[in-house]
Short mmCIF file of C-alpha atoms in Angstrom, two decimals:
data_model
loop_
_atom_site.label_atom_id
_atom_site.label_comp_id
_atom_site.label_asym_id
_atom_site.label_seq_id
_atom_site.Cartn_x
_atom_site.Cartn_y
_atom_site.Cartn_z
CA MET A 37 104.09 50.25 92.68
CA ALA A 38 105.71 49.19 95.93
CA GLY A 39 108.61 46.78 95.86
CA ARG A 40 108.49 43.16 97.15
CA ALA A 41 110.78 41.56 99.68
CA ASP A 42 111.72 38.72 97.34
CA GLU A 43 113.02 41.10 94.67
CA GLY A 44 116.57 41.10 95.99
CA PRO A 45 118.84 40.53 98.95
CA HIS A 46 118.75 44.24 99.88
CA ASP A 47 115.11 43.89 101.05
CA GLU A 48 115.76 41.89 104.19
CA GLU A 49 113.91 43.08 107.29
CA PRO A 50 116.09 45.24 109.55
CA HIS A 51 116.19 45.21 113.31
CA THR A 52 113.64 47.29 115.18
CA ALA A 53 116.08 50.10 115.88
CA ASP A 54 117.00 50.18 112.19
CA TRP A 55 113.46 50.46 110.84
CA ALA A 56 112.51 53.12 113.38
CA GLU A 57 115.48 55.20 112.27
CA GLN A 58 114.67 54.61 108.59
CA LEU A 59 111.05 55.59 109.13
CA LEU A 60 112.01 58.81 110.84
CA ASP A 61 114.40 59.49 107.99
CA HIS A 62 111.37 59.95 105.73
CA LEU A 63 110.50 63.12 107.65
CA ARG A 64 113.61 64.90 106.43
CA PRO A 65 112.74 67.85 104.10
CA ALA A 66 114.46 66.21 101.14
CA ALA A 67 112.68 62.87 101.67
CA ARG A 68 109.06 63.89 102.37
CA ASP A 69 107.25 61.72 99.86
CA PRO A 70 104.42 59.25 100.62
CA HIS A 71 105.51 57.19 97.60
CA ARG A 72 108.88 56.58 99.21
CA VAL A 73 107.26 55.52 102.48
CA ALA A 74 104.93 53.15 100.65
CA GLY A 75 107.84 51.66 98.72
CA TRP A 76 109.87 51.24 101.87
CA LEU A 77 106.93 49.76 103.77
CA GLY A 78 106.37 47.25 100.97
CA ARG A 79 109.90 45.97 101.35
CA VAL A 80 110.16 45.79 105.12
CA PRO A 81 107.19 43.54 106.02
CA ARG A 82 107.31 41.68 102.66
CA ALA A 83 103.94 43.07 101.66
CA ARG A 84 101.84 44.98 99.17
CA VAL A 85 100.98 48.54 100.17
CA CYS A 86 98.12 50.85 99.21
CA LEU A 87 97.50 54.40 100.39
CA GLN A 88 94.26 55.82 99.08
CA ASP A 89 92.13 58.86 99.79
CA ALA A 90 88.53 58.82 100.97
CA ASP A 91 87.26 58.77 97.38
CA GLY A 92 89.31 55.70 96.48
CA GLY A 93 92.01 57.66 94.65
CA LEU A 94 95.46 56.10 94.85
CA LEU A 95 97.91 58.32 96.74
CA ALA A 96 100.83 55.91 96.88
CA GLY A 97 101.68 52.24 96.48
CA GLU A 98 99.54 49.95 94.32
CA PRO A 99 95.77 49.29 94.11
CA LEU A 100 94.43 46.55 96.40
CA PRO A 101 90.96 44.95 96.52
CA LEU A 102 89.70 46.27 99.87
CA ASP A 103 86.41 45.84 101.70
CA GLY A 104 84.18 48.78 100.79
CA ALA A 105 82.21 48.75 104.04
CA VAL A 106 85.36 48.84 106.13
CA LEU A 107 86.75 51.67 103.99
CA ALA A 108 83.57 53.66 104.51
CA ASP A 109 83.71 53.14 108.28
CA MET A 110 87.34 54.23 108.41
CA GLY A 111 86.86 57.22 106.17
CA GLY A 112 83.88 58.36 108.24
CA GLY A 113 85.83 58.07 111.48
CA ARG A 114 83.78 55.22 112.95
CA ILE A 115 86.81 52.94 113.25
CA SER A 116 90.51 53.78 113.13
CA ALA A 117 92.02 50.38 112.32
CA ALA A 118 91.04 46.94 111.09
CA ALA A 119 92.59 43.50 110.53
CA LEU A 120 91.15 41.26 107.81
CA ASP A 121 91.92 37.68 106.73
CA ASP A 122 90.42 36.04 103.62
CA GLY A 123 92.32 32.77 104.01
CA GLU A 124 95.05 33.71 101.51
CA HIS A 125 95.98 37.23 102.50
CA HIS A 126 96.25 39.06 105.79
CA VAL A 127 95.39 42.75 105.62
CA ARG A 128 96.00 45.56 108.07
CA MET A 129 94.15 48.85 107.49
CA VAL A 130 94.82 52.07 109.39
CA ALA A 131 93.00 55.40 109.04
CA VAL A 132 95.34 58.26 108.23
CA ARG A 133 93.55 61.41 109.35
CA HIS A 134 95.54 64.28 107.86
CA ARG A 135 92.73 66.85 108.05
CA GLU A 136 91.02 68.46 111.00
CA GLN A 137 87.68 67.75 109.33
CA GLY A 138 86.58 65.47 106.54
CA PRO A 139 87.14 61.80 105.71
CA ALA A 140 90.45 60.09 106.32
CA ALA A 141 92.84 58.44 103.93
CA VAL A 142 93.45 54.73 104.47
CA LEU A 143 96.73 52.82 104.60
CA ALA A 144 96.32 49.15 103.73
CA VAL A 145 99.08 46.52 103.89
CA SER A 146 98.49 43.01 102.56
CA ARG A 147 100.76 39.98 103.00
CA ARG A 148 100.51 36.19 102.91
CA ASP A 149 102.01 35.70 106.36
CA PRO A 150 100.08 36.74 109.45
CA PHE A 151 101.10 40.03 111.06
CA ASP A 152 103.18 39.49 114.15
CA ARG A 153 103.42 42.17 116.80
CA ARG A 154 106.47 43.75 115.20
CA ALA A 155 104.94 43.93 111.70
CA ALA A 156 101.67 45.34 113.04
CA GLU A 157 103.55 48.01 114.97
CA LEU A 158 105.50 48.91 111.84
CA VAL A 159 102.26 49.50 109.90
CA THR A 160 100.87 51.68 112.70
CA ARG A 161 104.04 53.72 112.95
CA ALA A 162 104.21 54.12 109.18
CA ALA A 163 100.63 55.41 109.22
CA GLY A 164 101.69 58.07 111.70
CA VAL A 165 104.53 59.18 109.44
CA LEU A 166 102.21 59.22 106.42
CA GLU A 167 99.74 61.34 108.36
CA LEU A 168 102.46 63.91 108.98
CA LEU A 169 103.54 63.84 105.33
CA LEU A 170 99.98 64.22 104.03
CA ARG A 171 99.30 67.01 106.50
CA HIS A 172 102.50 68.72 105.38
CA ARG A 173 101.50 68.31 101.74
CA GLU A 174 98.06 69.80 102.42
CA LEU A 175 99.49 72.72 104.37
CA THR A 176 101.98 73.33 101.57
CA ARG A 177 99.20 73.37 99.02
CA ALA A 178 97.09 75.64 101.23
CA GLY A 179 100.06 77.97 101.63
CA ARG A 180 100.57 77.97 97.87
CA ARG A 181 96.89 78.80 97.33
CA LEU A 182 97.11 81.57 99.92
CA ARG A 183 100.20 83.05 98.26
CA ARG A 184 98.49 82.88 94.88
CA ALA A 185 95.36 84.54 96.27
CA THR A 186 97.46 87.24 97.92
CA ALA A 187 99.34 87.84 94.67
CA ASP A 188 96.04 88.08 92.80
CA LEU A 189 94.77 90.58 95.37
CA ARG A 190 97.88 92.72 95.02
CA LEU A 191 97.46 92.69 91.25
CA ALA A 192 93.79 93.67 91.59
CA ILE A 193 94.78 96.64 93.75
CA LEU A 194 97.36 97.73 91.18
CA GLN A 195 94.79 97.44 88.40
CA LEU A 196 92.37 99.63 90.36
CA LEU A 197 95.11 102.22 90.80
CA MET A 198 95.85 102.07 87.08
CA VAL A 199 92.31 103.19 86.24
CA GLU A 200 92.27 105.84 89.01
CA ASP A 201 89.77 103.99 91.22
CA ILE A 202 91.60 105.01 94.38
CA VAL A 203 88.63 104.53 96.74
CA SER A 204 88.18 100.89 95.74
CA ALA A 205 91.93 100.24 95.82
CA ARG A 206 92.14 101.56 99.38
CA ARG A 207 89.11 99.56 100.43
CA VAL A 208 90.57 96.31 99.06
CA ALA A 209 94.00 96.97 100.58
CA ALA A 210 92.71 97.97 104.02
CA GLY A 211 91.81 94.43 105.04
CA LEU A 212 95.26 92.88 104.57
CA TRP A 213 97.63 95.85 104.51
CA PRO A 214 96.18 98.62 106.70
CA GLY A 215 97.64 102.01 105.92
CA LEU A 216 99.38 100.89 102.74
CA LEU A 217 97.61 103.43 100.51
CA GLU A 218 96.85 106.12 103.09
CA ALA A 219 99.37 108.51 101.52
CA ASP A 220 98.18 110.48 98.51
CA THR A 221 101.43 110.03 96.59
CA ALA A 222 103.84 107.22 95.82
CA ARG A 223 106.64 106.18 93.52
CA VAL A 224 106.48 103.21 91.21
CA TYR A 225 109.54 101.02 90.70
CA VAL A 226 110.06 98.23 88.20
CA VAL A 227 112.76 95.67 88.97
CA GLU A 228 113.89 93.32 86.21
CA VAL A 229 115.62 89.96 86.56
CA ALA A 230 115.63 86.67 84.69
CA PRO A 231 112.12 85.11 84.84
CA ALA A 232 113.39 82.13 86.83
CA GLU A 233 114.57 84.51 89.58
CA ARG A 234 111.44 86.64 89.78
CA ASP A 235 109.60 84.86 92.60
CA ALA A 236 112.63 85.07 94.88
CA LEU A 237 113.12 88.71 93.92
CA ALA A 238 109.47 89.56 94.65
CA ASP A 239 109.85 88.06 98.13
CA ALA A 240 113.07 90.00 98.61
CA CYS A 241 111.34 93.23 97.53
CA ALA A 242 108.54 92.63 100.03
CA ASP A 243 111.09 92.01 102.80
CA ALA A 244 113.19 95.03 101.81
CA THR A 245 110.17 97.37 101.89
CA ARG A 246 109.02 95.86 105.19
CA GLY A 247 105.43 95.40 104.13
CA ARG A 248 104.98 99.11 103.37
CA ALA A 249 104.80 98.69 99.59
CA LEU A 250 102.55 97.05 97.06
CA VAL A 251 104.71 94.35 95.44
CA VAL A 252 103.25 92.80 92.28
CA ARG A 253 104.58 90.26 89.83
CA CYS A 254 104.01 91.98 86.51
CA PRO A 255 101.36 90.07 84.54
CA ALA A 256 102.77 91.28 81.22
CA MET A 257 106.55 90.84 81.60
CA ASP A 258 107.78 87.59 83.12
CA GLY A 259 110.95 89.10 84.57
CA HIS A 260 109.42 92.27 86.07
CA VAL A 261 108.36 93.04 89.63
CA ILE A 262 106.31 96.22 90.16
CA VAL A 263 106.63 98.04 93.47
CA VAL A 264 104.35 100.92 94.51
CA SER A 265 105.60 102.60 97.66
CA PRO A 266 104.93 105.89 99.46
CA GLU A 267 108.09 105.45 101.57
CA PRO A 268 110.97 107.81 100.67
CA THR A 269 113.55 105.12 101.45
CA ALA A 270 112.02 102.43 99.25
CA GLY A 271 114.25 103.24 96.27
CA GLN A 272 117.43 102.86 98.30
CA ARG A 273 116.23 99.60 99.82
CA LEU A 274 115.45 98.21 96.38
CA ARG A 275 118.84 99.35 95.04
CA SER A 276 120.52 97.31 97.75
CA LEU A 277 118.94 94.16 96.28
CA LEU A 278 120.80 94.72 93.02
CA ASP A 279 124.27 94.75 94.58
CA GLY A 280 126.23 91.85 93.14
CA ARG A 281 123.26 90.58 91.13
CA PRO A 282 124.16 90.51 87.41
CA GLY A 283 121.35 91.03 84.94
CA ALA A 284 119.15 92.87 87.47
CA PHE A 285 117.94 96.42 86.77
CA LEU A 286 115.82 99.00 88.58
CA GLY A 287 113.77 101.85 87.14
CA GLY A 288 111.88 104.36 89.26
CA SER A 289 109.28 107.02 88.63
CA LEU A 290 108.82 110.52 89.95
CA ARG A 291 106.62 110.85 93.02
CA GLN A 292 103.08 110.91 91.69
CA GLY A 293 99.54 111.08 93.04
CA LEU A 294 97.93 107.66 93.36
CA ALA A 295 95.55 108.62 90.56
CA ARG A 296 98.60 108.85 88.29
CA THR A 297 99.85 105.32 88.96
CA ALA A 298 99.59 104.45 85.26
CA THR A 299 101.76 107.45 84.38
CA ALA A 300 104.24 106.55 87.12
CA TYR A 301 104.40 102.98 85.83
CA GLY A 302 105.25 104.24 82.35
CA GLN A 303 107.96 106.46 83.83
CA ALA A 304 109.43 103.53 85.75
CA VAL A 305 109.54 101.39 82.61
CA SER A 306 111.19 104.25 80.72
CA ALA A 307 113.77 104.61 83.49
CA LEU A 308 114.34 100.86 83.41
CA ALA A 309 115.45 101.17 79.79
CA VAL A 310 118.04 103.74 80.84
CA ALA A 311 119.17 101.54 83.75
CA ARG A 312 120.28 98.87 81.29
CA PHE A 313 122.99 101.25 80.10
CA ARG A 314 124.09 102.43 83.57
CA PRO A 315 127.00 100.90 85.51
CA ASP A 316 124.95 100.78 88.72
CA GLN A 317 122.00 99.22 86.83
CA THR A 318 119.53 101.75 88.24
CA ALA A 319 117.84 104.90 86.96
CA VAL A 320 115.10 107.31 87.99
CA TYR A 321 112.86 109.04 85.49
CA ALA A 322 113.87 112.50 86.69
CA GLU A 323 117.52 111.95 85.87
CA ARG A 324 117.28 113.17 82.26
CA THR A 325 115.66 116.02 80.40
CA HIS A 326 112.35 115.24 78.75
CA PRO A 327 110.99 117.25 75.83
CA GLU A 328 107.72 118.28 77.48
CA ARG A 329 109.69 120.19 80.10
CA LEU A 330 111.13 122.40 77.37
CA MET A 331 107.75 123.36 75.94
CA ASP A 332 105.70 126.39 76.91
CA PRO A 333 103.61 125.11 79.87
CA ALA A 334 100.55 127.21 79.09
CA ALA A 335 100.59 126.31 75.42
CA LEU A 336 101.12 122.62 76.22
CA GLY A 337 98.24 122.64 78.70
CA ALA A 338 95.88 124.40 76.28
CA TRP A 339 96.79 122.11 73.39
CA SER A 340 96.43 118.97 75.50
CA ALA A 341 93.05 120.15 76.77
CA ALA A 342 91.87 120.78 73.22
CA VAL A 343 92.96 117.31 72.08
CA LEU A 344 91.25 115.57 75.00
CA ARG A 345 88.25 117.90 75.38
CA PRO A 346 85.82 115.46 73.68
CA LEU A 347 86.32 113.11 76.63
CA ASP A 348 85.57 115.74 79.29
CA THR A 349 81.81 115.19 79.15
CA LEU A 350 82.14 111.49 80.01
CA PRO A 351 81.59 110.24 83.58
CA HIS A 352 84.82 110.49 85.56
CA HIS A 353 85.29 106.74 85.91
CA THR A 354 84.70 106.12 82.21
CA ARG A 355 87.04 108.94 81.23
CA ALA A 356 89.77 107.70 83.59
CA GLU A 357 89.37 104.15 82.33
CA LEU A 358 89.65 105.20 78.68
CA LEU A 359 92.69 107.41 79.28
CA ALA A 360 94.49 104.85 81.48
CA THR A 361 93.92 102.15 78.89
CA THR A 362 95.09 104.41 76.07
CA ARG A 363 98.15 105.48 78.01
CA LEU A 364 99.19 101.86 78.59
CA GLY A 365 98.19 100.87 75.08
CA LEU A 366 100.48 103.52 73.63
CA GLU A 367 103.27 102.49 75.98
CA PHE A 368 103.05 98.75 75.40
CA THR A 369 101.39 96.25 73.08
CA ALA A 370 97.66 95.63 73.39
CA VAL A 371 98.37 92.18 74.86
CA SER A 372 100.66 93.56 77.56
CA ALA A 373 98.29 96.42 78.39
CA ALA A 374 95.43 93.94 78.71
CA LYS A 375 97.43 91.79 81.14
CA VAL A 376 98.38 94.78 83.28
CA LEU A 377 94.77 96.00 83.45
CA GLY A 378 93.24 92.55 83.83
CA VAL A 379 91.00 92.84 80.76
CA SER A 380 90.96 91.26 77.32
CA ARG A 381 92.97 92.47 74.36
CA ASN A 382 89.71 93.22 72.56
CA THR A 383 88.63 95.44 75.45
CA VAL A 384 91.86 97.42 75.18
CA ARG A 385 91.40 97.89 71.46
CA ALA A 386 87.72 98.81 71.87
CA ARG A 387 88.55 101.49 74.44
CA MET A 388 91.33 102.90 72.28
CA ASP A 389 89.06 102.86 69.24
CA ARG A 390 86.59 104.92 71.22
CA VAL A 391 89.30 107.44 72.13
CA GLU A 392 90.32 107.61 68.47
CA THR A 393 86.72 108.28 67.48
CA LEU A 394 86.15 110.92 70.14
CA THR A 395 89.41 112.77 69.50
CA GLY A 396 89.42 112.32 65.72
CA THR A 397 92.89 110.78 65.67
CA ASP A 398 94.46 107.72 64.06
CA PHE A 399 96.74 105.67 66.27
CA SER A 400 98.17 103.76 63.33
CA GLY A 401 100.65 106.60 62.73
CA LEU A 402 103.72 106.72 64.97
CA THR A 403 103.93 110.53 65.02
CA THR A 404 100.26 110.76 65.97
CA ARG A 405 100.75 108.27 68.78
CA ALA A 406 103.68 110.35 70.04
CA ALA A 407 101.53 113.49 69.99
CA VAL A 408 98.60 111.85 71.79
CA ARG A 409 100.92 110.38 74.36
CA LEU A 410 102.30 113.88 74.99
CA ALA A 411 98.75 115.15 75.53
CA LEU A 412 98.00 112.34 77.97
CA ASP A 413 101.17 112.98 79.97
CA SER A 414 100.44 116.70 80.10
CA GLU A 415 96.88 116.14 81.24
CA ALA A 416 98.02 113.65 83.87
CA ALA A 417 100.55 116.14 85.22
CA ARG A 418 98.13 119.05 85.47
CA GLY A 419 94.74 117.42 85.83
CA PRO A 420 91.81 117.88 83.45
CA TYR A 421 91.98 121.32 81.86
CA ASP A 422 88.20 121.70 81.86
CA PRO A 423 86.35 118.77 83.44
CA GLY A 424 82.96 120.23 82.56
CA GLY A 425 83.83 120.67 78.91
CA THR A 426 82.39 124.19 78.90
CA GLN A 427 85.43 126.47 78.75
CA PRO A 428 86.27 127.62 75.22
CA ASP A 429 89.64 126.99 73.65
CA PRO A 430 92.15 129.89 73.83
CA PRO A 431 91.73 132.43 70.99
CA GLY A 432 93.37 131.15 67.84
CA GLY A 433 94.06 127.76 69.43
CA VAL A 434 97.45 126.10 69.80
CA ARG A 435 98.82 123.82 67.10
CA PHE A 436 101.04 120.85 67.80
CA GLY A 437 103.76 122.43 65.68
CA ASP A 438 103.75 125.49 67.96
CA LEU A 439 104.85 123.28 70.87
CA LEU A 440 107.95 122.21 68.93
CA ALA A 441 109.17 125.75 68.21
CA PRO A 442 111.02 126.77 71.44
CA PRO A 443 114.79 127.06 70.85
CA ALA A 444 115.53 125.04 74.01
CA LEU A 445 113.51 122.11 72.69
CA ARG A 446 115.16 122.26 69.29
CA GLY A 447 118.58 122.45 70.91
CA TRP A 448 117.81 119.42 73.03
CA ALA A 449 116.65 117.51 69.95
CA ALA A 450 119.73 118.47 67.94
CA ASP A 451 122.05 117.43 70.77
CA LEU A 452 120.26 114.12 71.29
CA LEU A 453 120.25 113.08 67.63
CA GLY A 454 123.72 114.48 67.11
CA ARG A 455 125.08 111.65 69.24
CA LEU A 456 124.45 109.33 66.28
CA ASP A 457 126.65 111.28 63.86
CA GLY A 458 129.85 109.64 65.03
CA ASP A 459 128.88 106.20 63.75
CA GLY A 460 130.05 105.44 60.22
CA ARG A 461 127.00 103.31 59.50
CA ASP A 462 124.81 106.43 59.32
CA LEU A 463 122.57 105.30 62.14
CA ARG A 464 120.78 108.62 62.03
CA ARG A 465 119.57 108.09 58.45
CA THR A 466 118.39 104.57 59.23
CA LEU A 467 116.59 105.68 62.37
CA ARG A 468 114.83 108.52 60.55
CA ALA A 469 113.65 106.14 57.79
CA TRP A 470 112.49 103.59 60.37
CA LEU A 471 110.46 106.20 62.25
CA ALA A 472 109.00 107.58 59.02
CA ALA A 473 107.85 104.02 58.25
CA ASP A 474 106.03 103.87 61.62
CA ALA A 475 108.77 101.66 63.11
CA ASN A 476 108.31 99.03 60.39
CA ALA A 477 111.70 97.56 59.50
CA GLU A 478 110.52 96.02 56.21
CA ARG A 479 109.12 99.30 54.86
CA ALA A 480 112.21 101.21 55.99
CA ALA A 481 114.46 98.62 54.35
CA ARG A 482 112.67 99.07 51.03
CA GLU A 483 113.10 102.83 51.29
CA LEU A 484 116.82 102.52 52.09
CA GLY A 485 117.56 99.59 49.76
CA VAL A 486 118.95 97.39 52.54
CA HIS A 487 117.92 94.20 54.34
CA PRO A 488 115.34 94.56 57.17
CA GLN A 489 117.78 92.93 59.57
CA THR A 490 120.24 95.74 58.81
CA VAL A 491 117.59 98.25 59.81
CA ARG A 492 116.95 96.45 63.08
CA GLU A 493 120.66 96.19 63.83
CA HIS A 494 121.14 99.91 63.22
CA VAL A 495 118.18 100.80 65.45
CA ARG A 496 119.48 98.47 68.14
CA ALA A 497 122.93 100.08 67.84
CA ALA A 498 121.34 103.50 68.35
CA GLU A 499 119.76 102.52 71.67
CA PRO A 500 122.89 102.71 73.88
CA VAL A 501 124.01 105.89 72.11
CA LEU A 502 120.70 107.62 72.83
CA GLU A 503 120.25 105.83 76.18
CA ARG A 504 116.74 104.94 75.10
CA GLN A 505 115.01 101.69 74.27
CA LEU A 506 113.53 101.92 70.77
CA LEU A 507 112.62 98.49 69.42
CA ALA A 508 110.38 97.78 72.40
CA GLY A 509 108.38 100.95 71.72
CA GLY A 510 106.81 103.12 74.39
CA GLY A 511 107.95 106.33 76.03
CA ASP A 512 111.57 106.23 74.91
CA LEU A 513 110.51 105.78 71.30
CA TYR A 514 108.06 108.68 71.48
CA GLU A 515 110.75 110.99 72.87
CA VAL A 516 112.98 110.20 69.91
CA VAL A 517 110.01 110.81 67.60
CA LEU A 518 109.49 114.23 69.19
CA ALA A 519 113.18 115.00 68.70
CA HIS A 520 112.85 114.22 64.98
CA LEU A 521 109.71 116.35 64.77
CA ALA A 522 111.43 119.27 66.51
CA THR A 523 114.35 119.15 64.06
CA GLY A 524 112.05 118.85 61.05
CA ALA A 525 113.25 115.34 60.19
CA LEU A 526 109.66 114.06 60.37
CA THR A 527 106.41 115.66 59.25
CA VAL A 528 104.32 117.15 62.04
CA PRO A 529 100.98 115.31 62.15
CA GLY A 530 97.64 117.03 62.10
CA LEU A 531 95.47 115.51 64.79
CA GLY A 532 92.06 114.51 63.42
CA GLY A 533 90.65 112.64 60.45
CA ALA A 534 91.15 109.15 61.81
CA ASN A 535 91.21 106.38 59.28
CA ARG A 536 88.28 104.30 60.42
CA GLY A 537 89.05 101.72 57.77
CA GLN A 538 91.64 100.21 60.14
CA PRO A 539 89.71 99.29 63.29
CA ASP A 540 92.33 96.72 64.25
CA SER A 541 95.38 98.87 63.71
CA ALA A 542 98.23 98.04 66.06
CA VAL A 543 98.52 99.82 69.35
CA HIS A 544 102.18 99.51 68.58
CA GLU A 545 104.14 96.59 67.28
#
C-alpha cells in the first residue's frame, strides 16, 4: 500500500527539479519496480495510488473504487486520460499502454485537494515511467519464456539423438541452428559445477563454442551441462572455462557417430568421474585402458550379437529406442534415465523389462548388468551384427567367460585391483563383498560382520585409488565388476533365465 504524505516529515513535496530527478532515478536497473514508483507517487502529491491491469488486477499501490465505464474506455484505447471529482475526492486516471496491442493498464491517483498543474504533470510523468517499467517487465518475461523454450528445444534435440532419430534431430535443429548437426560425428562433453552456477556456466559454454555446439542443461543432474559438438577445438575451449574455477570438472567422450550419442554421453560421464581425481579437473574417455579393448574383437562381436539377436527383428526405431533406454538405464537410475530421455520412469522400466524378456536376462544382478552393458557398448561400436536376424551364430557359440580369458585382460584386472592392496583396511575384500551383494551395503555388511557405513566408507575410499566412481554406479562400476570377473573374484553369470518375479527390480540403486 502506498504511503501518505501525513505519515512523517520526510514526505514533504520536493521542488520540481527534485521530483523529476527522483522519478528518473526509478529507471536505474537496481530500482526498476512499479511498487516503488507507486509508493513514491503516493507521498509526493499527498495521495492514494492504484496501478491496475486491464482485468482489474492490482499491479502496484492500493485498491481504489474507480468508475468502471471510464476504466473500460481507457483500457480499450478510446481515451488516454480522465479527471474525476465526486465532491470529496479528486481523481486523475492515465492509461499506461505497455503493449503494442491489447488493453492498457491504468494509473489512478486520488487526493482530497484538487490537482494543480504541477501535481497533474507529476501524475502524467509518473505514468510514462511506469509504462517503461511495465514494458521492461514484459520484455524480461518474454525473454525468459524464449530462453526456456530454446532450452526445451535443445533438450528435445538431445533426446532425439539419444534414441538415434538423427533425421528428426537435424530437422528440429535446422530452423534455429543451421548446420549444427550436419557432421556425422561429434564428441559429447559433460561439465559439472555447483547447481547455483549452472545457468551462468551454460551461457559460458554456448559463448565458448560460438554457437557451433548443442548446449543442454542436464535434466537429470542439477549441476551438469551437456555439450554435443562436432568441432575439434570444442574440448580446449571448454577446458579454458575451468581455469581458476574450483569445483568445476569436465569429462569428454571419444568422437562418435551421431547415432551413438547415448554411448558418447555415457563415456563423458565416465570421464567426468576420472576428472574429479585429476589436478587439471578434466579427463577424456580415451585416456585410460578399458577392458573391452583387451578382448578378442571377433569373439566380442559374435557374443554381443548373440545376446542382442532377439531384438534384431524389431523395427529399427523400436530397436534403437529399447537399446538407448537400456543403455542409459544401466548407466544411471531409472529416474535419471527418464529425465534425460524425456519419458516417465515407468516407460524406462517397461522398455527395459521388454529387453530382459527378449534377451532372457535378469537386470537385478550386478554381474549380469555389467555383461549386458558390455554387449551394448560392443554393438554400438560395431553396428548391428546381423540386422535381419538371419545369420546363424558362429559354430559352438561364444560364452561370456571366453571373453574374460585373454592374458592381457587378466593382467589389466590384476593391476587395477592390486592398487587396493596397500590399504590396511582391506578395501579389496570389502569391495569384492559389496559387488557380490549387487552393490548393497547392508547385505555386504552382514556378510563381513561390519556396519553398513563401514562398507560405504571403504568403497568410497577405493574410488580415488581406482580412479573410478563406484557408489554412483554406471560405467566405472561395471569396469570394476569385469575386473573381478576376469580375476575369478566373482562368479561369471550365465545370460538367460530372467527372474520374472521381480518386474520392478532396480535399474541400479
